[in-house]
């Protein structure tokens, strides 16, 4: 089992990774971050993506959809932003956030690796 720091370090090794965060979407606070920089403030991204997750969860409730969100993808001109809601015991209300450089990333592989990181993460 991996702790938060180990999981985030592993996420940053994903090809094309710019930054990663573990976020509590009940509060909007990042529990841990790695990478980022002047062009990507991970604490701002954590808070903003919390709004995205809350809106999608609320929309699914209004639609009566009984399915779980696996991940949410936001595609920009030069980046992918991947939000993976955690489902393991004790991690309700958390998501992994990964920002990727679109030129260097393999989206399918990044999703696969993030799923693997989630399965090993113990919060």
mmCIF file of N, CA and C in Angstrom:
data_model
loop_
_atom_site.group_PDB
_atom_site.id
_atom_site.type_symbol
_atom_site.label_atom_id
_atom_site.label_comp_id
_atom_site.label_asym_id
_atom_site.label_seq_id
_atom_site.Cartn_x
_atom_site.Cartn_y
_atom_site.Cartn_z
ATOM 1 N N UNK A 1 0.831 -1.187 0.000
ATOM 2 C CA UNK A 1 0.000 0.000 0.000
ATOM 3 C C UNK A 1 0.875 1.249 0.000
ATOM 4 N N UNK A 2 0.472 2.229 -0.786
ATOM 5 C CA UNK A 2 1.228 3.466 -0.915
ATOM 6 C C UNK A 2 0.562 4.574 -0.108
ATOM 7 N N UNK A 3 1.405 5.436 0.484
ATOM 8 C CA UNK A 3 0.847 6.600 1.162
ATOM 9 C C UNK A 3 0.691 7.731 0.141
ATOM 10 N N UNK A 4 0.177 8.858 0.573
ATOM 11 C CA UNK A 4 -0.093 9.977 -0.327
ATOM 12 C C UNK A 4 1.160 10.427 -1.058
ATOM 13 N N UNK A 5 2.247 10.617 -0.340
ATOM 14 C CA UNK A 5 3.485 11.099 -0.946
ATOM 15 C C UNK A 5 3.994 10.140 -2.012
ATOM 16 N N UNK A 6 3.988 8.857 -1.710
ATOM 17 C CA UNK A 6 4.454 7.850 -2.659
ATOM 18 C C UNK A 6 3.564 7.820 -3.893
ATOM 19 N N UNK A 7 2.255 7.874 -3.686
ATOM 20 C CA UNK A 7 1.312 7.848 -4.808
ATOM 21 C C UNK A 7 1.505 9.060 -5.714
ATOM 22 N N UNK A 8 1.691 10.231 -5.129
ATOM 23 C CA UNK A 8 1.870 11.437 -5.938
ATOM 24 C C UNK A 8 3.199 11.397 -6.692
ATOM 25 N N UNK A 9 4.251 10.898 -6.059
ATOM 26 C CA UNK A 9 5.540 10.761 -6.751
ATOM 27 C C UNK A 9 5.405 9.813 -7.935
ATOM 28 N N UNK A 10 4.664 8.736 -7.742
ATOM 29 C CA UNK A 10 4.445 7.786 -8.828
ATOM 30 C C UNK A 10 3.619 8.424 -9.949
ATOM 31 N N UNK A 11 2.626 9.224 -9.595
ATOM 32 C CA UNK A 11 1.815 9.907 -10.609
ATOM 33 C C UNK A 11 2.671 10.841 -11.454
ATOM 34 N N UNK A 12 3.647 11.473 -10.838
ATOM 35 C CA UNK A 12 4.504 12.408 -11.562
ATOM 36 C C UNK A 12 5.437 11.696 -12.538
ATOM 37 N N UNK A 13 5.611 10.381 -12.380
ATOM 38 C CA UNK A 13 6.442 9.623 -13.327
ATOM 39 C C UNK A 13 5.667 9.221 -14.583
ATOM 40 N N UNK A 14 4.356 9.439 -14.596
ATOM 41 C CA UNK A 14 3.559 9.137 -15.785
ATOM 42 C C UNK A 14 4.033 10.037 -16.923
ATOM 43 N N UNK A 15 4.243 9.457 -18.084
ATOM 44 C CA UNK A 15 4.750 10.202 -19.235
ATOM 45 C C UNK A 15 3.898 11.444 -19.495
ATOM 46 N N UNK A 16 4.548 12.603 -19.519
ATOM 47 C CA UNK A 16 3.866 13.861 -19.792
ATOM 48 C C UNK A 16 3.311 14.566 -18.568
ATOM 49 N N UNK A 17 3.463 13.971 -17.379
ATOM 50 C CA UNK A 17 2.894 14.572 -16.161
ATOM 51 C C UNK A 17 3.533 15.930 -15.875
ATOM 52 N N UNK A 18 2.668 16.896 -15.537
ATOM 53 C CA UNK A 18 3.108 18.240 -15.163
ATOM 54 C C UNK A 18 2.972 18.429 -13.658
ATOM 55 N N UNK A 19 1.905 17.875 -13.108
ATOM 56 C CA UNK A 19 1.654 18.000 -11.681
ATOM 57 C C UNK A 19 0.529 17.082 -11.264
ATOM 58 N N UNK A 20 0.475 16.795 -9.969
ATOM 59 C CA UNK A 20 -0.558 15.900 -9.436
ATOM 60 C C UNK A 20 -0.933 16.364 -8.032
ATOM 61 N N UNK A 21 -2.146 16.009 -7.639
ATOM 62 C CA UNK A 21 -2.626 16.360 -6.305
ATOM 63 C C UNK A 21 -3.632 15.325 -5.831
ATOM 64 N N UNK A 22 -3.680 15.157 -4.527
ATOM 65 C CA UNK A 22 -4.747 14.390 -3.886
ATOM 66 C C UNK A 22 -5.621 15.431 -3.210
ATOM 67 N N UNK A 23 -6.918 15.412 -3.540
ATOM 68 C CA UNK A 23 -7.808 16.498 -3.131
ATOM 69 C C UNK A 23 -9.019 15.960 -2.382
ATOM 70 N N UNK A 24 -9.397 16.665 -1.326
ATOM 71 C CA UNK A 24 -10.624 16.388 -0.582
ATOM 72 C C UNK A 24 -11.699 17.283 -1.181
ATOM 73 N N UNK A 25 -12.677 16.687 -1.891
ATOM 74 C CA UNK A 25 -13.670 17.543 -2.541
ATOM 75 C C UNK A 25 -14.808 17.966 -1.632
ATOM 76 N N UNK A 26 -14.783 17.568 -0.384
ATOM 77 C CA UNK A 26 -15.746 18.138 0.561
ATOM 78 C C UNK A 26 -15.281 19.518 1.018
ATOM 79 N N UNK A 27 -13.955 19.711 1.099
ATOM 80 C CA UNK A 27 -13.407 20.997 1.528
ATOM 81 C C UNK A 27 -12.750 21.779 0.397
ATOM 82 N N UNK A 28 -12.343 21.087 -0.664
ATOM 83 C CA UNK A 28 -11.627 21.740 -1.758
ATOM 84 C C UNK A 28 -10.142 21.885 -1.503
ATOM 85 N N UNK A 29 -9.665 21.292 -0.430
ATOM 86 C CA UNK A 29 -8.256 21.415 -0.047
ATOM 87 C C UNK A 29 -7.423 20.263 -0.611
ATOM 88 N N UNK A 30 -6.223 20.598 -1.044
ATOM 89 C CA UNK A 30 -5.279 19.577 -1.487
ATOM 90 C C UNK A 30 -4.633 18.949 -0.261
ATOM 91 N N UNK A 31 -4.677 17.626 -0.186
ATOM 92 C CA UNK A 31 -4.021 16.903 0.912
ATOM 93 C C UNK A 31 -2.549 16.689 0.610
ATOM 94 N N UNK A 32 -2.199 16.812 -0.662
ATOM 95 C CA UNK A 32 -0.816 16.689 -1.083
ATOM 96 C C UNK A 32 -0.700 17.109 -2.534
ATOM 97 N N UNK A 33 0.437 17.690 -2.898
ATOM 98 C CA UNK A 33 0.677 18.100 -4.275
ATOM 99 C C UNK A 33 2.115 17.783 -4.651
ATOM 100 N N UNK A 34 2.338 17.665 -5.960
ATOM 101 C CA UNK A 34 3.691 17.495 -6.476
ATOM 102 C C UNK A 34 3.725 18.064 -7.892
ATOM 103 N N UNK A 35 4.817 18.734 -8.220
ATOM 104 C CA UNK A 35 4.946 19.317 -9.550
ATOM 105 C C UNK A 35 4.246 20.651 -9.632
ATOM 106 N N UNK A 36 3.690 20.927 -10.796
ATOM 107 C CA UNK A 36 3.045 22.223 -11.001
ATOM 108 C C UNK A 36 4.085 23.269 -11.343
ATOM 109 N N UNK A 37 3.923 24.461 -10.816
ATOM 110 C CA UNK A 37 4.864 25.537 -11.085
ATOM 111 C C UNK A 37 4.135 26.845 -11.276
ATOM 112 N N UNK A 38 4.832 27.822 -11.843
ATOM 113 C CA UNK A 38 4.236 29.151 -11.992
ATOM 114 C C UNK A 38 3.028 29.143 -12.926
ATOM 115 N N UNK A 39 2.987 28.227 -13.880
ATOM 116 C CA UNK A 39 1.869 28.150 -14.812
ATOM 117 C C UNK A 39 0.768 27.203 -14.349
ATOM 118 N N UNK A 40 1.008 26.468 -13.270
ATOM 119 C CA UNK A 40 0.010 25.534 -12.755
ATOM 120 C C UNK A 40 0.076 25.508 -11.233
ATOM 121 N N UNK A 41 -0.757 26.321 -10.609
ATOM 122 C CA UNK A 41 -0.865 26.358 -9.152
ATOM 123 C C UNK A 41 -1.800 25.229 -8.740
ATOM 124 N N UNK A 42 -1.248 24.186 -8.156
ATOM 125 C CA UNK A 42 -2.028 22.989 -7.844
ATOM 126 C C UNK A 42 -3.071 23.235 -6.763
ATOM 127 N N UNK A 43 -2.850 24.182 -5.877
ATOM 128 C CA UNK A 43 -3.868 24.486 -4.864
ATOM 129 C C UNK A 43 -5.079 25.181 -5.489
ATOM 130 N N UNK A 44 -4.834 26.049 -6.446
ATOM 131 C CA UNK A 44 -5.930 26.683 -7.177
ATOM 132 C C UNK A 44 -6.664 25.631 -8.009
ATOM 133 N N UNK A 45 -5.896 24.750 -8.664
ATOM 134 C CA UNK A 45 -6.501 23.674 -9.463
ATOM 135 C C UNK A 45 -7.336 22.745 -8.590
ATOM 136 N N UNK A 46 -6.853 22.445 -7.391
ATOM 137 C CA UNK A 46 -7.601 21.574 -6.473
ATOM 138 C C UNK A 46 -8.952 22.187 -6.134
ATOM 139 N N UNK A 47 -8.956 23.453 -5.798
ATOM 140 C CA UNK A 47 -10.205 24.136 -5.441
ATOM 141 C C UNK A 47 -11.147 24.210 -6.641
ATOM 142 N N UNK A 48 -10.622 24.562 -7.798
ATOM 143 C CA UNK A 48 -11.446 24.672 -8.995
ATOM 144 C C UNK A 48 -12.013 23.338 -9.443
ATOM 145 N N UNK A 49 -11.202 22.306 -9.384
ATOM 146 C CA UNK A 49 -11.675 20.984 -9.799
ATOM 147 C C UNK A 49 -12.656 20.394 -8.797
ATOM 148 N N UNK A 50 -12.597 20.853 -7.564
ATOM 149 C CA UNK A 50 -13.607 20.463 -6.578
ATOM 150 C C UNK A 50 -14.989 20.909 -7.053
ATOM 151 N N UNK A 51 -15.066 22.118 -7.595
ATOM 152 C CA UNK A 51 -16.337 22.611 -8.127
ATOM 153 C C UNK A 51 -16.815 21.738 -9.283
ATOM 154 N N UNK A 52 -15.891 21.311 -10.133
ATOM 155 C CA UNK A 52 -16.236 20.440 -11.261
ATOM 156 C C UNK A 52 -16.816 19.123 -10.754
ATOM 157 N N UNK A 53 -16.150 18.509 -9.784
ATOM 158 C CA UNK A 53 -16.605 17.226 -9.238
ATOM 159 C C UNK A 53 -17.972 17.387 -8.582
ATOM 160 N N UNK A 54 -18.122 18.398 -7.756
ATOM 161 C CA UNK A 54 -19.408 18.616 -7.079
ATOM 162 C C UNK A 54 -20.544 18.811 -8.086
ATOM 163 N N UNK A 55 -20.275 19.592 -9.134
ATOM 164 C CA UNK A 55 -21.306 19.839 -10.148
ATOM 165 C C UNK A 55 -21.690 18.549 -10.861
ATOM 166 N N UNK A 56 -20.722 17.719 -11.189
ATOM 167 C CA UNK A 56 -21.016 16.470 -11.896
ATOM 168 C C UNK A 56 -21.774 15.499 -10.997
ATOM 169 N N UNK A 57 -21.384 15.407 -9.737
ATOM 170 C CA UNK A 57 -22.089 14.534 -8.790
ATOM 171 C C UNK A 57 -23.531 15.005 -8.636
ATOM 172 N N UNK A 58 -23.725 16.295 -8.495
ATOM 173 C CA UNK A 58 -25.068 16.869 -8.351
ATOM 174 C C UNK A 58 -25.910 16.609 -9.608
ATOM 175 N N UNK A 59 -25.308 16.789 -10.774
ATOM 176 C CA UNK A 59 -26.020 16.556 -12.036
ATOM 177 C C UNK A 59 -26.455 15.101 -12.157
ATOM 178 N N UNK A 60 -25.578 14.193 -11.797
ATOM 179 C CA UNK A 60 -25.922 12.764 -11.861
ATOM 180 C C UNK A 60 -27.076 12.443 -10.911
ATOM 181 N N UNK A 61 -27.075 13.055 -9.735
ATOM 182 C CA UNK A 61 -28.176 12.854 -8.785
ATOM 183 C C UNK A 61 -29.492 13.360 -9.375
ATOM 184 N N UNK A 62 -29.458 14.546 -9.995
ATOM 185 C CA UNK A 62 -30.664 15.121 -10.601
ATOM 186 C C UNK A 62 -31.178 14.262 -11.752
ATOM 187 N N UNK A 63 -30.257 13.635 -12.473
ATOM 188 C CA UNK A 63 -30.643 12.774 -13.584
ATOM 189 C C UNK A 63 -31.078 11.386 -13.127
ATOM 190 N N UNK A 64 -30.836 11.096 -11.855
ATOM 191 C CA UNK A 64 -31.188 9.782 -11.332
ATOM 192 C C UNK A 64 -30.247 8.686 -11.777
ATOM 193 N N UNK A 65 -29.041 9.052 -12.192
ATOM 194 C CA UNK A 65 -28.057 8.057 -12.616
ATOM 195 C C UNK A 65 -27.450 7.389 -11.384
ATOM 196 N N UNK A 66 -27.478 6.090 -11.353
ATOM 197 C CA UNK A 66 -26.982 5.328 -10.204
ATOM 198 C C UNK A 66 -25.574 4.796 -10.443
ATOM 199 N N UNK A 67 -24.880 5.348 -11.405
ATOM 200 C CA UNK A 67 -23.531 4.901 -11.716
ATOM 201 C C UNK A 67 -22.514 5.750 -10.963
ATOM 202 N N UNK A 68 -21.292 5.232 -10.873
ATOM 203 C CA UNK A 68 -20.214 5.969 -10.223
ATOM 204 C C UNK A 68 -19.338 6.626 -11.276
ATOM 205 N N UNK A 69 -18.811 7.779 -10.955
ATOM 206 C CA UNK A 69 -17.882 8.465 -11.851
ATOM 207 C C UNK A 69 -16.527 7.785 -11.735
ATOM 208 N N UNK A 70 -15.980 7.350 -12.854
ATOM 209 C CA UNK A 70 -14.641 6.764 -12.859
ATOM 210 C C UNK A 70 -13.612 7.887 -12.928
ATOM 211 N N UNK A 71 -13.724 8.703 -13.966
ATOM 212 C CA UNK A 71 -12.849 9.869 -14.054
ATOM 213 C C UNK A 71 -13.519 10.943 -14.896
ATOM 214 N N UNK A 72 -12.962 12.138 -14.806
ATOM 215 C CA UNK A 72 -13.434 13.285 -15.565
ATOM 216 C C UNK A 72 -12.217 13.815 -16.323
ATOM 217 N N UNK A 73 -12.394 14.034 -17.624
ATOM 218 C CA UNK A 73 -11.301 14.527 -18.459
ATOM 219 C C UNK A 73 -11.629 15.930 -18.952
ATOM 220 N N UNK A 74 -10.676 16.831 -18.777
ATOM 221 C CA UNK A 74 -10.782 18.179 -19.321
ATOM 222 C C UNK A 74 -9.631 18.327 -20.309
ATOM 223 N N UNK A 75 -9.965 18.609 -21.549
ATOM 224 C CA UNK A 75 -8.960 18.724 -22.600
ATOM 225 C C UNK A 75 -8.766 20.189 -22.952
ATOM 226 N N UNK A 76 -7.537 20.660 -22.827
ATOM 227 C CA UNK A 76 -7.177 22.030 -23.199
ATOM 228 C C UNK A 76 -6.369 21.981 -24.497
ATOM 229 N N UNK A 77 -5.972 23.125 -25.006
ATOM 230 C CA UNK A 77 -5.168 23.144 -26.227
ATOM 231 C C UNK A 77 -3.872 22.361 -26.073
ATOM 232 N N UNK A 78 -3.219 22.509 -24.910
ATOM 233 C CA UNK A 78 -1.903 21.892 -24.739
ATOM 234 C C UNK A 78 -1.829 20.909 -23.574
ATOM 235 N N UNK A 79 -2.935 20.709 -22.870
ATOM 236 C CA UNK A 79 -2.900 19.848 -21.681
ATOM 237 C C UNK A 79 -4.148 18.996 -21.570
ATOM 238 N N UNK A 80 -3.978 17.887 -20.864
ATOM 239 C CA UNK A 80 -5.098 17.095 -20.375
ATOM 240 C C UNK A 80 -5.134 17.275 -18.861
ATOM 241 N N UNK A 81 -6.314 17.417 -18.301
ATOM 242 C CA UNK A 81 -6.488 17.442 -16.858
ATOM 243 C C UNK A 81 -7.409 16.276 -16.526
ATOM 244 N N UNK A 82 -6.883 15.349 -15.751
ATOM 245 C CA UNK A 82 -7.589 14.117 -15.435
ATOM 246 C C UNK A 82 -7.936 14.108 -13.951
ATOM 247 N N UNK A 83 -9.205 13.886 -13.647
ATOM 248 C CA UNK A 83 -9.704 13.835 -12.273
ATOM 249 C C UNK A 83 -10.234 12.435 -12.044
ATOM 250 N N UNK A 84 -9.653 11.715 -11.101
ATOM 251 C CA UNK A 84 -10.070 10.344 -10.805
ATOM 252 C C UNK A 84 -10.621 10.282 -9.387
ATOM 253 N N UNK A 85 -11.920 10.024 -9.265
ATOM 254 C CA UNK A 85 -12.548 9.899 -7.955
ATOM 255 C C UNK A 85 -12.143 8.584 -7.312
ATOM 256 N N UNK A 86 -11.746 8.640 -6.040
ATOM 257 C CA UNK A 86 -11.289 7.440 -5.344
ATOM 258 C C UNK A 86 -12.478 6.689 -4.761
ATOM 259 N N UNK A 87 -12.402 5.375 -4.867
ATOM 260 C CA UNK A 87 -13.502 4.536 -4.412
ATOM 261 C C UNK A 87 -13.106 3.562 -3.313
ATOM 262 N N UNK A 88 -11.829 3.495 -2.997
ATOM 263 C CA UNK A 88 -11.386 2.531 -1.991
ATOM 264 C C UNK A 88 -11.889 2.928 -0.608
ATOM 265 N N UNK A 89 -11.951 1.942 0.265
ATOM 266 C CA UNK A 89 -12.448 2.171 1.627
ATOM 267 C C UNK A 89 -11.650 3.283 2.304
ATOM 268 N N UNK A 90 -12.342 4.199 2.926
ATOM 269 C CA UNK A 90 -11.678 5.280 3.647
ATOM 270 C C UNK A 90 -11.288 6.461 2.785
ATOM 271 N N UNK A 91 -11.556 6.380 1.481
ATOM 272 C CA UNK A 91 -11.151 7.489 0.617
ATOM 273 C C UNK A 91 -12.344 8.209 -0.013
ATOM 274 N N UNK A 92 -13.524 8.002 0.510
ATOM 275 C CA UNK A 92 -14.704 8.691 -0.001
ATOM 276 C C UNK A 92 -14.512 10.194 0.120
ATOM 277 N N UNK A 93 -14.864 10.906 -0.935
ATOM 278 C CA UNK A 93 -14.721 12.357 -0.919
ATOM 279 C C UNK A 93 -13.365 12.836 -1.389
ATOM 280 N N UNK A 94 -12.557 11.932 -1.957
ATOM 281 C CA UNK A 94 -11.227 12.302 -2.426
ATOM 282 C C UNK A 94 -11.109 12.054 -3.930
ATOM 283 N N UNK A 95 -10.245 12.838 -4.567
ATOM 284 C CA UNK A 95 -9.912 12.528 -5.955
ATOM 285 C C UNK A 95 -8.438 12.799 -6.214
ATOM 286 N N UNK A 96 -7.903 12.054 -7.176
ATOM 287 C CA UNK A 96 -6.557 12.284 -7.680
ATOM 288 C C UNK A 96 -6.689 13.193 -8.892
ATOM 289 N N UNK A 97 -5.860 14.197 -8.948
ATOM 290 C CA UNK A 97 -5.848 15.138 -10.066
ATOM 291 C C UNK A 97 -4.491 15.036 -10.741
ATOM 292 N N UNK A 98 -4.505 14.911 -12.054
ATOM 293 C CA UNK A 98 -3.261 14.792 -12.809
ATOM 294 C C UNK A 98 -3.330 15.719 -14.013
ATOM 295 N N UNK A 99 -2.351 16.596 -14.143
ATOM 296 C CA UNK A 99 -2.234 17.470 -15.313
ATOM 297 C C UNK A 99 -1.133 16.905 -16.203
ATOM 298 N N UNK A 100 -1.438 16.800 -17.488
ATOM 299 C CA UNK A 100 -0.522 16.199 -18.453
ATOM 300 C C UNK A 100 -0.256 17.144 -19.617
ATOM 301 N N UNK A 101 0.969 17.111 -20.126
ATOM 302 C CA UNK A 101 1.322 17.804 -21.353
ATOM 303 C C UNK A 101 0.781 16.966 -22.511
ATOM 304 N N UNK A 102 -0.099 17.547 -23.289
ATOM 305 C CA UNK A 102 -0.787 16.827 -24.360
ATOM 306 C C UNK A 102 0.179 16.266 -25.409
ATOM 307 N N UNK A 103 1.270 16.982 -25.661
ATOM 308 C CA UNK A 103 2.251 16.556 -26.673
ATOM 309 C C UNK A 103 3.004 15.290 -26.255
ATOM 310 N N UNK A 104 3.224 15.120 -24.956
ATOM 311 C CA UNK A 104 4.055 14.014 -24.470
ATOM 312 C C UNK A 104 3.256 12.874 -23.856
ATOM 313 N N UNK A 105 1.997 13.100 -23.557
ATOM 314 C CA UNK A 105 1.210 12.119 -22.805
ATOM 315 C C UNK A 105 0.485 11.135 -23.718
ATOM 316 N N UNK A 106 0.315 9.939 -23.204
ATOM 317 C CA UNK A 106 -0.551 8.930 -23.801
ATOM 318 C C UNK A 106 -1.741 8.839 -22.845
ATOM 319 N N UNK A 107 -2.873 9.388 -23.257
ATOM 320 C CA UNK A 107 -4.020 9.503 -22.364
ATOM 321 C C UNK A 107 -4.502 8.150 -21.858
ATOM 322 N N UNK A 108 -4.600 7.163 -22.730
ATOM 323 C CA UNK A 108 -5.066 5.835 -22.317
ATOM 324 C C UNK A 108 -4.122 5.227 -21.274
ATOM 325 N N UNK A 109 -2.835 5.365 -21.501
ATOM 326 C CA UNK A 109 -1.855 4.826 -20.549
ATOM 327 C C UNK A 109 -1.900 5.594 -19.234
ATOM 328 N N UNK A 110 -2.062 6.909 -19.302
ATOM 329 C CA UNK A 110 -2.146 7.722 -18.078
ATOM 330 C C UNK A 110 -3.354 7.310 -17.248
ATOM 331 N N UNK A 111 -4.488 7.082 -17.884
ATOM 332 C CA UNK A 111 -5.690 6.642 -17.163
ATOM 333 C C UNK A 111 -5.441 5.282 -16.511
ATOM 334 N N UNK A 112 -4.808 4.392 -17.237
ATOM 335 C CA UNK A 112 -4.500 3.058 -16.705
ATOM 336 C C UNK A 112 -3.565 3.166 -15.495
ATOM 337 N N UNK A 113 -2.524 3.972 -15.610
ATOM 338 C CA UNK A 113 -1.565 4.119 -14.517
ATOM 339 C C UNK A 113 -2.194 4.806 -13.310
ATOM 340 N N UNK A 114 -3.052 5.781 -13.535
ATOM 341 C CA UNK A 114 -3.716 6.457 -12.422
ATOM 342 C C UNK A 114 -4.651 5.492 -11.690
ATOM 343 N N UNK A 115 -5.310 4.615 -12.439
ATOM 344 C CA UNK A 115 -6.177 3.598 -11.831
ATOM 345 C C UNK A 115 -5.340 2.667 -10.936
ATOM 346 N N UNK A 116 -4.166 2.297 -11.424
ATOM 347 C CA UNK A 116 -3.272 1.429 -10.653
ATOM 348 C C UNK A 116 -2.778 2.131 -9.386
ATOM 349 N N UNK A 117 -2.428 3.399 -9.501
ATOM 350 C CA UNK A 117 -1.979 4.182 -8.346
ATOM 351 C C UNK A 117 -3.102 4.260 -7.313
ATOM 352 N N UNK A 118 -4.314 4.506 -7.790
ATOM 353 C CA UNK A 118 -5.469 4.562 -6.875
ATOM 354 C C UNK A 118 -5.631 3.257 -6.105
ATOM 355 N N UNK A 119 -5.479 2.133 -6.795
ATOM 356 C CA UNK A 119 -5.708 0.840 -6.139
ATOM 357 C C UNK A 119 -4.687 0.550 -5.036
ATOM 358 N N UNK A 120 -3.517 1.158 -5.145
ATOM 359 C CA UNK A 120 -2.470 0.942 -4.140
ATOM 360 C C UNK A 120 -2.461 2.001 -3.035
ATOM 361 N N UNK A 121 -3.221 3.073 -3.238
ATOM 362 C CA UNK A 121 -3.203 4.200 -2.305
ATOM 363 C C UNK A 121 -3.979 3.888 -1.036
ATOM 364 N N UNK A 122 -3.342 4.146 0.077
ATOM 365 C CA UNK A 122 -4.004 4.018 1.375
ATOM 366 C C UNK A 122 -3.949 5.364 2.064
ATOM 367 N N UNK A 123 -5.121 5.949 2.290
ATOM 368 C CA UNK A 123 -5.193 7.290 2.879
ATOM 369 C C UNK A 123 -5.420 7.179 4.367
#
